[in-house]
PDB file of C-alpha atoms in Angstrom:
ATOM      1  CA  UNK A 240      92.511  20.187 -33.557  1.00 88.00           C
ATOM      2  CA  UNK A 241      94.238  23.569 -34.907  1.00 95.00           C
ATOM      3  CA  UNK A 242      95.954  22.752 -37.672  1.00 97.00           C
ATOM      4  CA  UNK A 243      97.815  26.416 -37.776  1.00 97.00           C
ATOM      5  CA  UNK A 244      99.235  25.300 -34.970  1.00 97.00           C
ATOM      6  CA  UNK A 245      99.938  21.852 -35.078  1.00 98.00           C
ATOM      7  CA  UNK A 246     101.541  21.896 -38.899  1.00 98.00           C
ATOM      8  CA  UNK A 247     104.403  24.539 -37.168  1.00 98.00           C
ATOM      9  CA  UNK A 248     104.889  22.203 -34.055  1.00 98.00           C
ATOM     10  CA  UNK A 249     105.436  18.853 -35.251  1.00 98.00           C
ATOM     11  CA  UNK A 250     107.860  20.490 -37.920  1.00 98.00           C
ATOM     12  CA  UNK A 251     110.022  21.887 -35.078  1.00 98.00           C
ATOM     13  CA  UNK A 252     109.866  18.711 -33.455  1.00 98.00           C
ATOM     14  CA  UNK A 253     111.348  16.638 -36.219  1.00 98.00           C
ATOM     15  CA  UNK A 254     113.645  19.194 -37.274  1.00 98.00           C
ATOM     16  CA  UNK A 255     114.791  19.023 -33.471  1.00 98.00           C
ATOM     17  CA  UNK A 256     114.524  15.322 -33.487  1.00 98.00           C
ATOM     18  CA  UNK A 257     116.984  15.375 -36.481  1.00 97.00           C
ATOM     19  CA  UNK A 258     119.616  17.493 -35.066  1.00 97.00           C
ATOM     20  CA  UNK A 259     119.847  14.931 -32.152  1.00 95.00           C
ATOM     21  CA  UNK A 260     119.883  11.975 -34.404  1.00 95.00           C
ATOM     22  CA  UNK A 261     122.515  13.247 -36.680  1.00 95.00           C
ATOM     23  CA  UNK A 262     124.948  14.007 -33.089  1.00 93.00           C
ATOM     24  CA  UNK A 263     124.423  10.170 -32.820  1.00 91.00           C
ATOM     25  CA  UNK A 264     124.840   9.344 -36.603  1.00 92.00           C
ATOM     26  CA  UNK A 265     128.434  11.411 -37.152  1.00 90.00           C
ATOM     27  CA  UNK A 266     129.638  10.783 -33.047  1.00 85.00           C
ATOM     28  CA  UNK A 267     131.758   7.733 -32.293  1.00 81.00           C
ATOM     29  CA  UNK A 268     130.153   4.051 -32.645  1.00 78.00           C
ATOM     30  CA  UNK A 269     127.101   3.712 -30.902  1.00 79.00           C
ATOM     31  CA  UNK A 270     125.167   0.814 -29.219  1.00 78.00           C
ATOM     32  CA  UNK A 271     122.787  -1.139 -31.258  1.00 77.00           C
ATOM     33  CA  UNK A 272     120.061  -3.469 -29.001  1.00 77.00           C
ATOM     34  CA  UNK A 273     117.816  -5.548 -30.343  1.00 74.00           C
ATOM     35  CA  UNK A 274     113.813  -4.910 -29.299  1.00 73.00           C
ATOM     36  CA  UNK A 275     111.526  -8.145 -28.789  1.00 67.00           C
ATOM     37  CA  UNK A 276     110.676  -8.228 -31.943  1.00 69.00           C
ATOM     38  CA  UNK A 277     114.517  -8.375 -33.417  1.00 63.00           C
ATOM     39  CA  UNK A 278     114.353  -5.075 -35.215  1.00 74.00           C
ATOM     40  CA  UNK A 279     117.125  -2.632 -34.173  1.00 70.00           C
ATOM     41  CA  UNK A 280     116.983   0.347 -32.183  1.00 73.00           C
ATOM     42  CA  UNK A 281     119.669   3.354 -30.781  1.00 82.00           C
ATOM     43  CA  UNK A 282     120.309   5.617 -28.774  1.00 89.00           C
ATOM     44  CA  UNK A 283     119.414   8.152 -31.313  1.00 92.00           C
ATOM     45  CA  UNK A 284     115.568   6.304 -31.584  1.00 91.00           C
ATOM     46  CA  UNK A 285     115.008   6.852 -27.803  1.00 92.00           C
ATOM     47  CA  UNK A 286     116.262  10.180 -27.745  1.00 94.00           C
ATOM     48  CA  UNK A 287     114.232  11.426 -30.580  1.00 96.00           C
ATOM     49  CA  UNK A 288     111.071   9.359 -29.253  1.00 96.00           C
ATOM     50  CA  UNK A 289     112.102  11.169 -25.684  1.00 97.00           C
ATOM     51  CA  UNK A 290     111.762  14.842 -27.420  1.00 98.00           C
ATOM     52  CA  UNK A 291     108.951  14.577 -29.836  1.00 98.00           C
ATOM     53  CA  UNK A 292     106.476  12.676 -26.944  1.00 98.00           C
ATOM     54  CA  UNK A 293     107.118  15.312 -24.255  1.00 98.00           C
ATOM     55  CA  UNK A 294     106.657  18.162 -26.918  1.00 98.00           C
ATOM     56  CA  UNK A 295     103.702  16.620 -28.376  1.00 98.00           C
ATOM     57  CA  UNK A 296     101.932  15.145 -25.119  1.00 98.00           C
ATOM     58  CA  UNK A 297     102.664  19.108 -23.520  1.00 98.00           C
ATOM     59  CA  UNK A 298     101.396  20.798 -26.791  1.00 97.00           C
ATOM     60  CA  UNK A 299      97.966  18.275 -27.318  1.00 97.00           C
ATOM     61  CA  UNK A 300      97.314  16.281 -23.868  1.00 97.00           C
ATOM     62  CA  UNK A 301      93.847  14.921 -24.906  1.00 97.00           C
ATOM     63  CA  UNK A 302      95.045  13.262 -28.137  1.00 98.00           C
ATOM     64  CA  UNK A 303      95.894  10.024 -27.663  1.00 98.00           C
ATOM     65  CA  UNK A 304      99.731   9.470 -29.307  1.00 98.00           C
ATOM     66  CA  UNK A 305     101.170   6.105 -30.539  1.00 98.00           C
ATOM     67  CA  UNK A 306     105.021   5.581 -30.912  1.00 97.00           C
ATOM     68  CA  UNK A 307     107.160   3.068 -32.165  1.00 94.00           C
ATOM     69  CA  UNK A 308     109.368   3.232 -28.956  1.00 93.00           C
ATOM     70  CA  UNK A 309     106.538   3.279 -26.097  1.00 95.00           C
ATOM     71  CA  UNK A 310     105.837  -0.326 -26.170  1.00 93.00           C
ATOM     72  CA  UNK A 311     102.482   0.712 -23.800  1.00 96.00           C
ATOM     73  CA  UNK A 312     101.175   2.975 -26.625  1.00 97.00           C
ATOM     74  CA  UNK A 313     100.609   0.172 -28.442  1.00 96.00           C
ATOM     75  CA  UNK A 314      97.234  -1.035 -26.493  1.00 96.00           C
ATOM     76  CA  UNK A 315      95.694   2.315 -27.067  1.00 97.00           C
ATOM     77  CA  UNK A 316      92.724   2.217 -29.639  1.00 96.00           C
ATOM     78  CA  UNK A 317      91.574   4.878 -31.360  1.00 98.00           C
ATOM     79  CA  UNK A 318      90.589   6.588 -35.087  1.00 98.00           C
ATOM     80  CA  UNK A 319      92.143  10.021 -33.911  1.00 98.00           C
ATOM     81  CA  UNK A 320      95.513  10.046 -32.341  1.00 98.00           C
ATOM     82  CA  UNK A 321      98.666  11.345 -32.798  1.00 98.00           C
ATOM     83  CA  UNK A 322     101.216   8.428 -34.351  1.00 98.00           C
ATOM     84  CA  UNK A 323     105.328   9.182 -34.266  1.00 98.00           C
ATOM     85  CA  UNK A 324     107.997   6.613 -36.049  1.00 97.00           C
ATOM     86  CA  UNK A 325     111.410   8.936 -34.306  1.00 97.00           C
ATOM     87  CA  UNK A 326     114.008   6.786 -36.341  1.00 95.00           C
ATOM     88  CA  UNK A 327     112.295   5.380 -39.659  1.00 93.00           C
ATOM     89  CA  UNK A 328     114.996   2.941 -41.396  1.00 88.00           C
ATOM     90  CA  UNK A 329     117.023   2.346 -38.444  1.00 82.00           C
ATOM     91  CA  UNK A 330     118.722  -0.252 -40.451  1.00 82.00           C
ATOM     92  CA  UNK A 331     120.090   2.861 -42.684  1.00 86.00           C
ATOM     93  CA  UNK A 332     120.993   4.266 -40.234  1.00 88.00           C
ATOM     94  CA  UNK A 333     123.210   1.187 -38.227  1.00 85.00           C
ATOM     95  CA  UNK A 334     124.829   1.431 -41.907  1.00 87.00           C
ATOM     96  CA  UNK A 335     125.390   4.589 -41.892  1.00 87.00           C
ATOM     97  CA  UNK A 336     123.346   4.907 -45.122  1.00 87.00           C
ATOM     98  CA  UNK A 337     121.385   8.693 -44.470  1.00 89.00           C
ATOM     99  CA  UNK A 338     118.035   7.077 -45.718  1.00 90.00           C
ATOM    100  CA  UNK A 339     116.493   7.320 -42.468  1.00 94.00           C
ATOM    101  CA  UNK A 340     113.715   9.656 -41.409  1.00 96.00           C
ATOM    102  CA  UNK A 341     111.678  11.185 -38.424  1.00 98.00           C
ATOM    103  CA  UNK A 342     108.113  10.870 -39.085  1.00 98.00           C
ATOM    104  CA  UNK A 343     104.740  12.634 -37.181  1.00 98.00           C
ATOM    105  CA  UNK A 344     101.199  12.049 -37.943  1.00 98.00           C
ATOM    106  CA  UNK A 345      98.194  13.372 -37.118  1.00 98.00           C
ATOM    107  CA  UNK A 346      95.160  10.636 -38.094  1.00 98.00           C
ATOM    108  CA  UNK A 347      91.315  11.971 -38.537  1.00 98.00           C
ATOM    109  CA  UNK A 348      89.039   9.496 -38.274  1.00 98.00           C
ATOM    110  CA  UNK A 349      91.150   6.990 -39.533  1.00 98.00           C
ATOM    111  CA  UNK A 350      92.797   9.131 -42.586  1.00 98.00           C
ATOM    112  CA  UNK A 351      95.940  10.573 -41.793  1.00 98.00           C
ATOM    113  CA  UNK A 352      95.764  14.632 -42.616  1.00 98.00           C
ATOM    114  CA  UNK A 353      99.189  16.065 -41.346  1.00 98.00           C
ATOM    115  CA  UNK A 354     102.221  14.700 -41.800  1.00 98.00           C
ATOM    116  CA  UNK A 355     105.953  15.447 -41.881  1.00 98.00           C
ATOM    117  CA  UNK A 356     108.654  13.699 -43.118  1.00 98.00           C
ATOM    118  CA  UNK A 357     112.363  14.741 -42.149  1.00 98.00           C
ATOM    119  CA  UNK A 358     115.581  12.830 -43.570  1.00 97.00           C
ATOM    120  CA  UNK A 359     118.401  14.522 -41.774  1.00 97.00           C
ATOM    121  CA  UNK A 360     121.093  13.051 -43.208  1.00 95.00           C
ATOM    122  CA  UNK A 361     119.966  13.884 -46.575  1.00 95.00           C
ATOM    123  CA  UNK A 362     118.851  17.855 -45.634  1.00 95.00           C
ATOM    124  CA  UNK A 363     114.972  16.721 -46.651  1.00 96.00           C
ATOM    125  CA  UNK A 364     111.947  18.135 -45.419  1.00 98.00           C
ATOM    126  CA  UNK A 365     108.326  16.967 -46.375  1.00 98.00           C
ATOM    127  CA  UNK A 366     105.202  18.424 -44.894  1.00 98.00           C
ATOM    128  CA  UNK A 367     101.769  18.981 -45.011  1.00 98.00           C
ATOM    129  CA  UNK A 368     100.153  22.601 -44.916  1.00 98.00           C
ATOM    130  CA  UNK A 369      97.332  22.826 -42.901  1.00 97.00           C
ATOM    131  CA  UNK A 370      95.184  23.480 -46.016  1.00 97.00           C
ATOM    132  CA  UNK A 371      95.954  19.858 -46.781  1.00 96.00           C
ATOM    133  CA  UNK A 372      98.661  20.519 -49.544  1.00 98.00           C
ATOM    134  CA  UNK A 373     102.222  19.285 -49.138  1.00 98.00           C
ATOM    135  CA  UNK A 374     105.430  20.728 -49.392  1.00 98.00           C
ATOM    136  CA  UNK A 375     109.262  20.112 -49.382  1.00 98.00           C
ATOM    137  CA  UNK A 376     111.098  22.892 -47.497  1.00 98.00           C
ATOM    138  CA  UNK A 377     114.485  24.261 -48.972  1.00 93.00           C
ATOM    139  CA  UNK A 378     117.411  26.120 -47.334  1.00 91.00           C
ATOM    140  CA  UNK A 379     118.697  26.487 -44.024  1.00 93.00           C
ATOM    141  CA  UNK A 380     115.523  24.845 -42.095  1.00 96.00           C
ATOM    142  CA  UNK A 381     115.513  27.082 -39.310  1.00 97.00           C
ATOM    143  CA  UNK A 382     113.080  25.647 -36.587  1.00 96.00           C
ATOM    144  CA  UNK A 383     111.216  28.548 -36.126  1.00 94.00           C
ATOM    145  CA  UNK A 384     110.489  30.053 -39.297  1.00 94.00           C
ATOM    146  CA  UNK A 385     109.953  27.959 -43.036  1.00 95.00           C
ATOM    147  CA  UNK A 386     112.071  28.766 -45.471  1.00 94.00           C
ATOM    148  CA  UNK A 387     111.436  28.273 -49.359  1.00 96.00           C
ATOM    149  CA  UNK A 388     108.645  25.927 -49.812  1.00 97.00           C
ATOM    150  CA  UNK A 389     107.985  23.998 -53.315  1.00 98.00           C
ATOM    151  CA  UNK A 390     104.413  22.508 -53.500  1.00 98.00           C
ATOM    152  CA  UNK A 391     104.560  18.970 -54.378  1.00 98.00           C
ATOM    153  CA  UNK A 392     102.536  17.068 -57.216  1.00 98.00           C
ATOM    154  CA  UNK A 393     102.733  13.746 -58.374  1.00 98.00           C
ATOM    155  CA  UNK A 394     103.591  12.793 -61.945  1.00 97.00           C
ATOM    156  CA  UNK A 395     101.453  12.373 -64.773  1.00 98.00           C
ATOM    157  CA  UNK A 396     102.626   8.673 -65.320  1.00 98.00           C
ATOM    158  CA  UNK A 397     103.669   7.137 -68.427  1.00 98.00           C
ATOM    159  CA  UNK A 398     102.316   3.503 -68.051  1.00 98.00           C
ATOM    160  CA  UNK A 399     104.811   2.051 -70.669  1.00 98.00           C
ATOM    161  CA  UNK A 400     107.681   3.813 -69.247  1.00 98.00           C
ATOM    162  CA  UNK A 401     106.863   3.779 -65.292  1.00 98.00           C
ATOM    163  CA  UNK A 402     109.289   5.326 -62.337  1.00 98.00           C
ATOM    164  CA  UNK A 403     108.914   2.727 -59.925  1.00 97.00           C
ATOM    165  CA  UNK A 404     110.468   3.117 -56.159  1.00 97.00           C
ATOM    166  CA  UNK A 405     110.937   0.153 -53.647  1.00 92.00           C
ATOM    167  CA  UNK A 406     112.564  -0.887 -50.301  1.00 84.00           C
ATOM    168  CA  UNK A 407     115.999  -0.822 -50.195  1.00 71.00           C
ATOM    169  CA  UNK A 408     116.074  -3.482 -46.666  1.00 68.00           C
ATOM    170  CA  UNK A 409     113.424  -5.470 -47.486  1.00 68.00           C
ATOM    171  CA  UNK A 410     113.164  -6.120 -51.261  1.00 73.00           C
ATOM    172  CA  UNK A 411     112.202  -9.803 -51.837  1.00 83.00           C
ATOM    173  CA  UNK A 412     110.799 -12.009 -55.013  1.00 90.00           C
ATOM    174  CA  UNK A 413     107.385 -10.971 -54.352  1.00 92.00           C
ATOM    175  CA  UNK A 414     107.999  -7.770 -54.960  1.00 92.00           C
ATOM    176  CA  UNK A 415     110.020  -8.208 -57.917  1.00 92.00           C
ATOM    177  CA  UNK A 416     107.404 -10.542 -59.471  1.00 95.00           C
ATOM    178  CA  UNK A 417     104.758  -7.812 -59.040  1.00 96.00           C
ATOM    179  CA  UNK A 418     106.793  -4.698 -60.018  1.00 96.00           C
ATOM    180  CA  UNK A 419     107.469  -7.155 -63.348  1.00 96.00           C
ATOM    181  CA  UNK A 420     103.821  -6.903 -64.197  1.00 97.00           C
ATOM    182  CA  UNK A 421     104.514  -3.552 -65.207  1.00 98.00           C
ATOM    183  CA  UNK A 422     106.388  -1.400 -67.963  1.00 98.00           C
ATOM    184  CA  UNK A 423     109.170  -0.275 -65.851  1.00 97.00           C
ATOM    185  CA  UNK A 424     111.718   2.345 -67.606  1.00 97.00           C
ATOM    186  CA  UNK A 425     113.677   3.000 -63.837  1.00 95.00           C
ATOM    187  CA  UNK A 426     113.871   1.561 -60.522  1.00 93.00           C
ATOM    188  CA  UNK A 427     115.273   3.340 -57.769  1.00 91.00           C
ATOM    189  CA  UNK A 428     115.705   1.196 -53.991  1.00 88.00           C
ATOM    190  CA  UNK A 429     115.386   3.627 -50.830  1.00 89.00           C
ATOM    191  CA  UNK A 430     115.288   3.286 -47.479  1.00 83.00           C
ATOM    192  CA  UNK A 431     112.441   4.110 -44.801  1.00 86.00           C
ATOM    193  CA  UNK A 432     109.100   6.348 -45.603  1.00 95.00           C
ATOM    194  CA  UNK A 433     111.543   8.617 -48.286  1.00 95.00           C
ATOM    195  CA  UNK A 434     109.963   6.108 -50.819  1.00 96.00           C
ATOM    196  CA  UNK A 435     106.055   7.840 -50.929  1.00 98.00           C
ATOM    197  CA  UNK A 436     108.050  10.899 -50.843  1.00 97.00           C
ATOM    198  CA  UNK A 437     109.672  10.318 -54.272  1.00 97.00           C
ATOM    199  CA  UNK A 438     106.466   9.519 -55.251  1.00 98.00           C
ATOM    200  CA  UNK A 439     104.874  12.987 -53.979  1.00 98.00           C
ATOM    201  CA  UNK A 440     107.335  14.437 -55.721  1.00 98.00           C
ATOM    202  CA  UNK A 441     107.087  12.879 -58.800  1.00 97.00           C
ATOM    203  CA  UNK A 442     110.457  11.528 -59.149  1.00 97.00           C
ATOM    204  CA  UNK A 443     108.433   7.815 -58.487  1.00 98.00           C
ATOM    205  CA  UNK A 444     105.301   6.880 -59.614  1.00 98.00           C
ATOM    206  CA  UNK A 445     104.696   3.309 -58.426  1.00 98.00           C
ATOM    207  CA  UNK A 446     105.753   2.231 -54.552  1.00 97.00           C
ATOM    208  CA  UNK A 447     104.394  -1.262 -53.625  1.00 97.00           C
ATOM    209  CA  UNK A 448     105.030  -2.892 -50.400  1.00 95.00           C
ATOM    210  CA  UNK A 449     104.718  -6.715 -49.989  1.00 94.00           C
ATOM    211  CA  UNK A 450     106.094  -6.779 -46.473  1.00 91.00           C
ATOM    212  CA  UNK A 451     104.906  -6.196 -43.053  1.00 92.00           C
ATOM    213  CA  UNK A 452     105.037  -2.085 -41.867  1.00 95.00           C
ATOM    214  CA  UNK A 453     102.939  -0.558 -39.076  1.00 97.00           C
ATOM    215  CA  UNK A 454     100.931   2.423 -38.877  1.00 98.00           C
ATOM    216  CA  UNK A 455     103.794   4.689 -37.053  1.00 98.00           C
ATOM    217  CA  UNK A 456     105.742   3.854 -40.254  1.00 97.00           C
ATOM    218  CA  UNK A 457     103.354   4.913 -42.962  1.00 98.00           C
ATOM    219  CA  UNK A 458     101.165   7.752 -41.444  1.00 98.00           C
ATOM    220  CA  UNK A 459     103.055  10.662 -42.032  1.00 98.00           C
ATOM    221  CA  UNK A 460     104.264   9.753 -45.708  1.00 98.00           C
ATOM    222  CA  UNK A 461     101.163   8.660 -46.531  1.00 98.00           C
ATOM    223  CA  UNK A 462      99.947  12.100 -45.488  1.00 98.00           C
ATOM    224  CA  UNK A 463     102.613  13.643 -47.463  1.00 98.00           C
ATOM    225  CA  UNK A 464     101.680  12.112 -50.953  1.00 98.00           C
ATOM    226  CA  UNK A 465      98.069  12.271 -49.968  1.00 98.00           C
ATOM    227  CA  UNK A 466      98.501  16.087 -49.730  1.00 98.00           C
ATOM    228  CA  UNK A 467     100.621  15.890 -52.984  1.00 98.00           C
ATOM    229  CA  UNK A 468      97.340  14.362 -55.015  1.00 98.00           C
ATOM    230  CA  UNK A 469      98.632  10.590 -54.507  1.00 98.00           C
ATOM    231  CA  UNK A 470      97.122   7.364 -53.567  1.00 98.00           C
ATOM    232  CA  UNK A 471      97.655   4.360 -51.119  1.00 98.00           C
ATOM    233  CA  UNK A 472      95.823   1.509 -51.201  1.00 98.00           C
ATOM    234  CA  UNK A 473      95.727  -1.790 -50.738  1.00 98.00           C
ATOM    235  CA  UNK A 474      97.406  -4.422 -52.164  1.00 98.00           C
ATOM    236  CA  UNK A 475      94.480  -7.040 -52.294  1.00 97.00           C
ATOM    237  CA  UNK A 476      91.738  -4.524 -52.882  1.00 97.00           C
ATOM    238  CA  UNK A 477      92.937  -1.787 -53.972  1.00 98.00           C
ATOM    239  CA  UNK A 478      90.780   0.277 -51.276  1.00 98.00           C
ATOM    240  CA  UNK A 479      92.260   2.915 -49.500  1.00 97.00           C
ATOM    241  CA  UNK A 480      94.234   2.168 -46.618  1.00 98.00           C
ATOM    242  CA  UNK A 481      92.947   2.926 -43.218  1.00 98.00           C
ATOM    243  CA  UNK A 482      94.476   3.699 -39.711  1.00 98.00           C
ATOM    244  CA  UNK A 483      93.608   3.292 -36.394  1.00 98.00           C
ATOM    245  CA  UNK A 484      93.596  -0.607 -37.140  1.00 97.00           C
ATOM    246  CA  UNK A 485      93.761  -3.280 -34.058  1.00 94.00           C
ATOM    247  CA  UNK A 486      97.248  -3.863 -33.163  1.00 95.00           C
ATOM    248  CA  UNK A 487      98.652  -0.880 -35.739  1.00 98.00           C
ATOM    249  CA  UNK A 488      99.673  -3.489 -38.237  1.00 97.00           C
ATOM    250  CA  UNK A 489      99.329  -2.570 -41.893  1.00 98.00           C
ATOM    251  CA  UNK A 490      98.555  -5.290 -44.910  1.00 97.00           C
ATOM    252  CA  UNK A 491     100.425  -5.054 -47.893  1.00 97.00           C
ATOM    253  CA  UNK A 492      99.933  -1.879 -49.880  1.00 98.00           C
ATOM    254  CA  UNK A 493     100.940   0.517 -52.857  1.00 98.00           C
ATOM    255  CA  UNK A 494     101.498   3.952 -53.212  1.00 98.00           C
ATOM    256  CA  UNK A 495     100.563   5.602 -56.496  1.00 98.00           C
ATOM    257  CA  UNK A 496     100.472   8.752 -58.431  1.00 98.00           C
ATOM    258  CA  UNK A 497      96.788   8.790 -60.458  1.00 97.00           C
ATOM    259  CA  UNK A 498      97.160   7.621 -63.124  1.00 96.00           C
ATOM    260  CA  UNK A 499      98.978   4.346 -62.508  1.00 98.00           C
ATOM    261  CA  UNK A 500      96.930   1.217 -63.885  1.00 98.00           C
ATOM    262  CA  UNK A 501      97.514  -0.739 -60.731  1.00 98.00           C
ATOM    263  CA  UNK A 502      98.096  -4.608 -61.500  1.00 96.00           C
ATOM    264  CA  UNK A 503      96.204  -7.097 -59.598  1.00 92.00           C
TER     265      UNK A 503
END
């Protein structure tokens, strides 16, 4: 795989993805069906999942690609593939909420290496380099050319005063119980894979997640604070967490910056 030329492609394709979200997000109401599985999906997931499969599948043929929205996709098996959430938080974005995100992936051997992370509705753009490093774009995010680019880094954490992030559709008790085994000084709620980007950032240091996600929605944030010098791991273990799993389900997990002492 050419990263030179995959990094540049799957950020036009989520910046493109975006712009035909956001047409559904500020249009008249739109039509919200239910999947098998109860979760919600839109117009604005199929047409995303539509654009960023035909550019991807033209662009790398041979690399097998998993998507949320291709139901088939999800009997593939493999440790290098391709893996594409169109609509992350489509809850947020029923509610009209703008924490919602398009999310690409490329998974190595079971680690996912590129990844970008686009919240239209919020003018928020997250990506790996191909040297591995991550960045958030600023400015006018023209699809053919990056515009200023600030490197991210996590934060040097402060374990009595910790910056903790978590979900903002699908907080429960467990989670509160376990964020209370920690010094917490703030605690911010956000929607879809925005929350390991806070952490890349630094503006978060502690994300867990006691609730079930798949791969699709985890691979490219993970990348993202990954390339920023994070961690996620899991939450029983504490080993790293792995993709390319049977069925694409994740177990629980957390997202860290070093230097976090992670509670059991």
């Amino acid at each position: 795989m050419n990263y030179q030329e995959l990094v540049p492609l799957i950020r036009r394709l989520a910046l493109e993805a975006g712009d035909r979200i956001m047409e559904v997000y500020n249009g008249p109401d739109f039509e919200v069906k239910a999947k098998s599985d109860t979760s919600p999906v839109t117009e604005a997931d199929e047409a995303a999942d539509a654009l960023i499969s035909a550019g991807l599948r033209a662009a790398c043929p041979d690399i097998p690609l998993i998507t949320e929205e291709q139901a088939a996709s999800h009997a593939l098996q493999a440790k290098t593939f391709l893996i594409v959430d169109p609509l992350d938080g489509t809850k947020e974005f029923v509610q009209r909420r703008g924490d919602f995100t398009v999310n690409i992936a490329y998974v190595e051997e079971g680690v996912p290496v590129l990844g970008v992370v686009y919240a239209p509705a919020k003018g928020r753009l997250f990506y790996t380099q191909p040297d591995g490093t991550s960045v958030e774009e600023a400015g006018a995010l023209d699809k053919q050319k990056p515009g200023n680019l600030r490197r991210l880094s996590v934060s040097t954490p402060d374990n009595g005063a910790l910056m903790v992030v978590a979900s903002k559709s699908h907080r429960d008790k467990a989670t509160d119980d376990y964020i209370a085994k920690y010094a917490v000084k703030d605690m911010t709620s956000a929607g879809s894979s925005l929350k390991f980007c806070l952490v890349a950032s630094g503006e978060a240091d502690l994300y867990p997640r006691l609730g079930r996600t798949m791969e699709w929605d985890t691979a490219a944030g993970d990348a993202v604070l990954r390339g920023a010098g994070g961690h996620v791991v899991r939450f029983d273990d504490h080993t790293p967490l792995g993709y390319g799993k049977q069925g694409w389900d994740n177990p629980f997990f957390i997202a860290y910056a070093p230097g976090v002492t992670l509670k059991a």
